[in-house]
Amino acid sequence: MGNNGRMAAAPHRVDVAIVGAGFAGMYMLHRARSAGFSTHVFERGSGVGGTWYWNRYPGARCDVPSLEYSYQFSEELQQEWEWSEKYATQPEILRYAEHVADRFDLRRDISFETTVQSLNWQNNAWRVSTTSGATLARFVVLATGCLSAANVPRFPDDDLYKGNTYHTGNWPHEGVDFSGKRVAVVGTGSSGIQSIPVIAEQAEYLTVLQRTPAYSVPARNQTLSPDYVASVKANYGEFRRKNSLTRAALGGDTPTGPQGACEVSDQERHNALEVRWQKGGLLFLGAFNDALTNPTSNRLIADFVREKIRTTVCDPETARKLMPDAVIGCKRLCVDTDYYETFNRHNVSLIDLREQPIQRFTESGIVFTRPDTDGVGKPQTIEHEFDAVIFATGFDAMTGAINKIDIQGRDGQLLADVWSEGPVNYLGLSVHGFPNLFMITGPGSPSVLTNMIVSIQHHVDWITECIAQLGDSAKTTIEADSEAQREWVEHVNTVAGMTLYTSCSSWYLGTNIYGKPRVFMPLPGFPAYAQRCAEIARDDYRGFVTR
Ligand code: NA7
């Protein structure tokens, strides 16, 4: 057992059942327990940490600065914990999660290695059925994570392949040694872009299989200086407050530029982008205030990045393949350390799957269809042998982990049916027909467009307050009103429609998963959303029905 030898048995009945022991589930447990509710967490892994428990691939790191990507609910915790780097590695973040679990004595109320299979609303309670039994709960909180259901694509004859295969989101705990191996990485999103430079240093030969080139900006990671850490910690509350007032709830010290990219001269635009490029990180896109609303501005910013790729990558053909032509920021921006430089190594090459698609797997590798023909019009094929194939192919985001649970609400309705055309909800917190069921950072809330820890804390605090107030009243259940839910879905679509986010295929839209409805799931803009949630709570939970 990987949970430090402790395995809590699930009680038969609790006030609050929580699914998942990542950062959301851990804080929900702490808050609900502190508010006097009997609480229990069910976790499929053998330890805490969620995303950071599963994503152990080489180079895995957070792309939000450590001093921001951490809990703020305990002043003692944020003062005592020492982050070593600007962007923490996966092992360091996992150590932090374990420290939090110990410090707040969380493990005694967590059942590890326990998967929740179904949730059934019966007689004003949820029956939580797991791989090891059943528990009745007044409230259920889904803390299942936005990027936790791995997407492993299938290819013709992939079952014939005798080499090793891996998915970045389900990496072996003991690690993998790629020394002397011919390795393929499929996928060039954040996970691919972080792992490729690290694997290239170890593998004998690395082939990157790219379907869509991504935009990536340098992280400029560094060791945190004690003076900087001390200056943040001296006024941590103010640092957090400033961050929470930005659209993405991060980077309050580097505000979005006051102008649009078209409103300045070419030289001024270049200088502003160069400053952000040198600084590194996601805030590159904040150099101008219209990056994701004005297509012309967006193209100018994208041109700057394409030029960086062209001047970094020595082989012009490889540089051409690496240059994206889509809207920058439409898919989540990647943050890297030496990603483009890695293609100058002698043991690395790039296959563009749009020009040379995967035809099938063989026992020892992959057969690609070549763009040229044999002279009589028949496409040529070429086989590459690989000892290992790594799928950095992402996740069934935001709804994937929830949909894996068979959830049956009031009057026998199934959440899978209610969501068949998209994840309808109110505030990203509740769904009509599913009383006393809450989502943390669900679709319909800012979640993945923000610093996740800020959004998690906001939701956990709101949910705890809501169920505590319900307990104080004579009512026993709360759920979204159907009309309020309809209006909310419309609101999210309207806000997303004002941006360029809907102009490309992305996991925000669900288009990376075959058959998934095309709906923009997160809501841009944290501050307005947080204000709305507070107003609704003050207004006696407007838009919710209590009984
Ligand atoms: P992403 O960002 O969804 O990236 C997945 C990558 O895998 C992307 O390049 C995909 O290409 C590629 N992909 C997916 N399916 C296939 C198939 N069938 N064939 C070839 N290539 C494929 O996932 P990540 O894990 O990198 O990052 C997820 C989030 O984690 C990230 O945004 C951060 O928030 C942290 P596509 O672009 O779909 O053509």
mmCIF file of C-alpha atoms in Angstrom, residues 254-445:
data_model
loop_
_atom_site.group_PDB
_atom_site.id
_atom_site.type_symbol
_atom_site.label_atom_id
_atom_site.label_comp_id
_atom_site.label_asym_id
_atom_site.label_seq_id
_atom_site.Cartn_x
_atom_site.Cartn_y
_atom_site.Cartn_z
ATOM 1 C CA THR A 254 2.466 41.333 -13.939
ATOM 2 C CA PRO A 255 -0.796 42.967 -14.984
ATOM 3 C CA THR A 256 -2.173 42.639 -18.501
ATOM 4 C CA GLY A 257 -0.931 45.437 -20.760
ATOM 5 C CA PRO A 258 -3.315 48.396 -21.066
ATOM 6 C CA GLN A 259 -3.410 48.413 -24.883
ATOM 7 C CA GLY A 260 -4.347 46.187 -27.777
ATOM 8 C CA ALA A 261 -1.577 44.708 -29.927
ATOM 9 C CA CYS A 262 -2.817 46.706 -32.940
ATOM 10 C CA GLU A 263 -2.807 49.992 -31.062
ATOM 11 C CA VAL A 264 0.983 50.283 -30.819
ATOM 12 C CA SER A 265 3.781 50.577 -33.366
ATOM 13 C CA ASP A 266 5.530 47.453 -34.680
ATOM 14 C CA GLN A 267 8.589 48.294 -32.597
ATOM 15 C CA GLU A 268 6.597 48.850 -29.395
ATOM 16 C CA ARG A 269 4.742 45.588 -29.939
ATOM 17 C CA HIS A 270 7.958 43.692 -30.537
ATOM 18 C CA ASN A 271 9.545 45.196 -27.431
ATOM 19 C CA ALA A 272 6.562 44.403 -25.210
ATOM 20 C CA LEU A 273 6.428 40.788 -26.432
ATOM 21 C CA GLU A 274 10.197 40.398 -26.087
ATOM 22 C CA VAL A 275 10.040 41.546 -22.442
ATOM 23 C CA ARG A 276 7.382 38.917 -21.697
ATOM 24 C CA TRP A 277 9.246 36.251 -23.715
ATOM 25 C CA GLN A 278 12.375 36.915 -21.673
ATOM 26 C CA LYS A 279 10.388 36.821 -18.436
ATOM 27 C CA GLY A 280 8.842 33.492 -19.506
ATOM 28 C CA GLY A 281 5.604 31.725 -18.640
ATOM 29 C CA LEU A 282 1.889 31.914 -19.364
ATOM 30 C CA LEU A 283 1.705 35.680 -18.821
ATOM 31 C CA PHE A 284 3.314 36.119 -22.238
ATOM 32 C CA LEU A 285 -0.245 36.319 -23.560
ATOM 33 C CA GLY A 286 -0.978 39.249 -21.238
ATOM 34 C CA ALA A 287 1.346 41.657 -23.029
ATOM 35 C CA PHE A 288 -1.751 43.089 -24.701
ATOM 36 C CA ASN A 289 -5.350 43.218 -23.570
ATOM 37 C CA ASP A 290 -6.909 41.834 -26.746
ATOM 38 C CA ALA A 291 -4.878 38.690 -27.441
ATOM 39 C CA LEU A 292 -7.935 36.459 -27.203
ATOM 40 C CA THR A 293 -10.565 38.817 -28.547
ATOM 41 C CA ASN A 294 -9.044 40.501 -31.609
ATOM 42 C CA PRO A 295 -8.004 38.154 -34.455
ATOM 43 C CA THR A 296 -5.573 40.688 -35.944
ATOM 44 C CA SER A 297 -3.820 41.241 -32.607
ATOM 45 C CA ASN A 298 -3.723 37.512 -32.053
ATOM 46 C CA ARG A 299 -2.067 36.974 -35.428
ATOM 47 C CA LEU A 300 0.601 39.583 -34.673
ATOM 48 C CA ILE A 301 1.402 37.893 -31.363
ATOM 49 C CA ALA A 302 1.467 34.473 -33.067
ATOM 50 C CA ASP A 303 3.839 35.872 -35.729
ATOM 51 C CA PHE A 304 6.264 36.798 -32.953
ATOM 52 C CA VAL A 305 6.293 33.214 -31.637
ATOM 53 C CA ARG A 306 6.597 31.733 -35.149
ATOM 54 C CA GLU A 307 9.655 33.931 -35.678
ATOM 55 C CA LYS A 308 11.157 32.620 -32.419
ATOM 56 C CA ILE A 309 10.631 29.046 -33.634
ATOM 57 C CA ARG A 310 12.161 29.867 -37.025
ATOM 58 C CA THR A 311 15.290 31.374 -35.454
ATOM 59 C CA THR A 312 15.682 28.664 -32.781
ATOM 60 C CA VAL A 313 15.327 25.520 -34.879
ATOM 61 C CA CYS A 314 18.300 25.027 -37.242
ATOM 62 C CA ASP A 315 16.649 22.772 -39.851
ATOM 63 C CA PRO A 316 14.185 24.953 -41.835
ATOM 64 C CA GLU A 317 11.945 21.993 -42.686
ATOM 65 C CA THR A 318 11.620 20.977 -39.018
ATOM 66 C CA ALA A 319 11.014 24.629 -38.073
ATOM 67 C CA ARG A 320 8.238 24.831 -40.668
ATOM 68 C CA LYS A 321 6.528 21.765 -39.249
ATOM 69 C CA LEU A 322 6.788 23.116 -35.689
ATOM 70 C CA MET A 323 5.169 26.457 -36.546
ATOM 71 C CA PRO A 324 1.495 26.548 -35.611
ATOM 72 C CA ASP A 325 -0.928 28.457 -37.807
ATOM 73 C CA ALA A 326 -3.909 28.481 -35.430
ATOM 74 C CA VAL A 327 -5.002 31.188 -33.004
ATOM 75 C CA ILE A 328 -2.454 31.466 -30.195
ATOM 76 C CA GLY A 329 -3.965 30.696 -26.777
ATOM 77 C CA CYS A 330 -6.986 28.964 -28.319
ATOM 78 C CA LYS A 331 -5.540 25.662 -27.194
ATOM 79 C CA ARG A 332 -3.876 26.116 -23.819
ATOM 80 C CA LEU A 333 -0.479 27.821 -24.206
ATOM 81 C CA CYS A 334 2.449 25.507 -23.367
ATOM 82 C CA VAL A 335 5.404 26.477 -21.203
ATOM 83 C CA ASP A 336 8.701 24.713 -21.848
ATOM 84 C CA THR A 337 12.358 24.360 -21.045
ATOM 85 C CA ASP A 338 14.387 23.882 -24.256
ATOM 86 C CA TYR A 339 11.520 22.388 -26.277
ATOM 87 C CA TYR A 340 12.345 23.946 -29.645
ATOM 88 C CA GLU A 341 16.122 23.629 -28.973
ATOM 89 C CA THR A 342 15.653 19.868 -28.558
ATOM 90 C CA PHE A 343 14.963 19.552 -32.301
ATOM 91 C CA ASN A 344 18.583 20.659 -32.955
ATOM 92 C CA ARG A 345 19.841 17.470 -31.311
ATOM 93 C CA HIS A 346 21.196 14.708 -33.543
ATOM 94 C CA ASN A 347 19.100 12.033 -31.818
ATOM 95 C CA VAL A 348 15.731 13.755 -32.284
ATOM 96 C CA SER A 349 13.445 14.008 -35.291
ATOM 97 C CA LEU A 350 9.901 15.139 -35.962
ATOM 98 C CA ILE A 351 7.160 13.414 -37.943
ATOM 99 C CA ASP A 352 4.227 15.602 -38.921
ATOM 100 C CA LEU A 353 1.230 13.280 -38.758
ATOM 101 C CA ARG A 354 -0.793 15.590 -40.964
ATOM 102 C CA GLU A 355 1.663 14.912 -43.798
ATOM 103 C CA GLN A 356 2.602 11.396 -42.781
ATOM 104 C CA PRO A 357 -0.287 9.787 -40.850
ATOM 105 C CA ILE A 358 -0.025 6.639 -38.768
ATOM 106 C CA GLN A 359 -1.276 3.755 -40.914
ATOM 107 C CA ARG A 360 -0.923 0.919 -38.418
ATOM 108 C CA PHE A 361 1.237 -0.555 -35.677
ATOM 109 C CA THR A 362 3.425 -3.621 -36.180
ATOM 110 C CA GLU A 363 5.173 -5.912 -33.678
ATOM 111 C CA SER A 364 8.175 -3.611 -33.592
ATOM 112 C CA GLY A 365 6.956 -0.154 -34.485
ATOM 113 C CA ILE A 366 4.669 2.038 -36.538
ATOM 114 C CA VAL A 367 3.972 2.195 -40.283
ATOM 115 C CA PHE A 368 3.401 5.701 -41.647
ATOM 116 C CA THR A 369 1.826 6.697 -44.946
ATOM 117 C CA ARG A 370 4.268 8.910 -46.846
ATOM 118 C CA PRO A 371 3.158 11.987 -48.760
ATOM 119 C CA ASP A 372 4.892 10.797 -51.973
ATOM 120 C CA THR A 373 3.574 8.063 -54.254
ATOM 121 C CA ASP A 374 5.279 5.190 -56.059
ATOM 122 C CA GLY A 375 4.911 6.832 -59.488
ATOM 123 C CA VAL A 376 1.612 5.143 -60.325
ATOM 124 C CA GLY A 377 -0.351 7.035 -57.681
ATOM 125 C CA LYS A 378 -0.107 4.479 -54.847
ATOM 126 C CA PRO A 379 0.950 6.052 -51.484
ATOM 127 C CA GLN A 380 4.273 4.785 -50.139
ATOM 128 C CA THR A 381 4.644 3.617 -46.559
ATOM 129 C CA ILE A 382 7.580 3.654 -44.202
ATOM 130 C CA GLU A 383 8.066 1.710 -40.985
ATOM 131 C CA HIS A 384 9.923 3.069 -37.952
ATOM 132 C CA GLU A 385 10.927 0.694 -35.176
ATOM 133 C CA PHE A 386 10.455 1.806 -31.573
ATOM 134 C CA ASP A 387 11.286 0.132 -28.260
ATOM 135 C CA ALA A 388 8.741 2.324 -26.493
ATOM 136 C CA VAL A 389 5.789 4.499 -27.475
ATOM 137 C CA ILE A 390 4.690 7.254 -25.106
ATOM 138 C CA PHE A 391 1.193 8.636 -25.470
ATOM 139 C CA ALA A 392 1.168 12.288 -24.390
ATOM 140 C CA THR A 393 -2.329 12.427 -25.812
ATOM 141 C CA GLY A 394 -4.186 14.247 -23.075
ATOM 142 C CA PHE A 395 -7.453 13.691 -21.292
ATOM 143 C CA ASP A 396 -11.213 13.502 -21.585
ATOM 144 C CA ALA A 397 -11.187 16.847 -19.815
ATOM 145 C CA MET A 398 -13.602 18.276 -17.245
ATOM 146 C CA THR A 399 -16.381 15.714 -17.669
ATOM 147 C CA GLY A 400 -14.423 12.478 -18.312
ATOM 148 C CA ALA A 401 -13.889 11.464 -14.688
ATOM 149 C CA ILE A 402 -17.444 12.416 -13.684
ATOM 150 C CA ASN A 403 -18.957 10.446 -16.564
ATOM 151 C CA LYS A 404 -17.051 7.333 -15.502
ATOM 152 C CA ILE A 405 -19.342 7.196 -12.450
ATOM 153 C CA ASP A 406 -22.875 5.948 -12.986
ATOM 154 C CA ILE A 407 -24.792 8.863 -11.427
ATOM 155 C CA GLN A 408 -28.543 8.498 -10.968
ATOM 156 C CA GLY A 409 -30.338 11.509 -9.528
ATOM 157 C CA ARG A 410 -33.904 12.422 -8.617
ATOM 158 C CA ASP A 411 -36.647 10.434 -10.408
ATOM 159 C CA GLY A 412 -34.083 7.969 -11.752
ATOM 160 C CA GLN A 413 -32.539 10.354 -14.278
ATOM 161 C CA LEU A 414 -28.972 9.604 -15.326
ATOM 162 C CA LEU A 415 -26.392 12.379 -15.455
ATOM 163 C CA ALA A 416 -25.022 10.793 -18.644
ATOM 164 C CA ASP A 417 -28.425 11.368 -20.295
ATOM 165 C CA VAL A 418 -28.830 14.892 -18.934
ATOM 166 C CA TRP A 419 -25.349 15.698 -20.291
ATOM 167 C CA SER A 420 -25.763 13.939 -23.630
ATOM 168 C CA GLU A 421 -25.569 17.243 -25.519
ATOM 169 C CA GLY A 422 -23.135 18.950 -23.140
ATOM 170 C CA PRO A 423 -22.560 19.371 -19.403
ATOM 171 C CA VAL A 424 -25.493 21.606 -18.408
ATOM 172 C CA ASN A 425 -25.103 23.043 -14.900
ATOM 173 C CA TYR A 426 -25.556 26.100 -12.710
ATOM 174 C CA LEU A 427 -22.368 27.987 -11.726
ATOM 175 C CA GLY A 428 -20.341 24.878 -12.557
ATOM 176 C CA LEU A 429 -21.363 23.701 -9.088
ATOM 177 C CA SER A 430 -24.731 21.970 -9.348
ATOM 178 C CA VAL A 431 -26.993 20.202 -11.862
ATOM 179 C CA HIS A 432 -30.818 20.325 -11.862
ATOM 180 C CA GLY A 433 -32.224 16.954 -10.859
ATOM 181 C CA PHE A 434 -29.179 16.017 -8.753
ATOM 182 C CA PRO A 435 -29.849 17.337 -5.234
ATOM 183 C CA ASN A 436 -27.031 17.779 -2.720
ATOM 184 C CA LEU A 437 -24.434 16.953 -5.378
ATOM 185 C CA PHE A 438 -21.657 19.488 -5.960
ATOM 186 C CA MET A 439 -18.773 19.659 -8.397
ATOM 187 C CA ILE A 440 -15.451 21.340 -7.620
ATOM 188 C CA THR A 441 -14.110 23.281 -10.614
ATOM 189 C CA GLY A 442 -16.794 21.737 -12.801
ATOM 190 C CA PRO A 443 -17.641 22.701 -16.376
ATOM 191 C CA GLY A 444 -19.383 26.083 -16.375
ATOM 192 C CA SER A 445 -16.883 27.580 -13.913
#
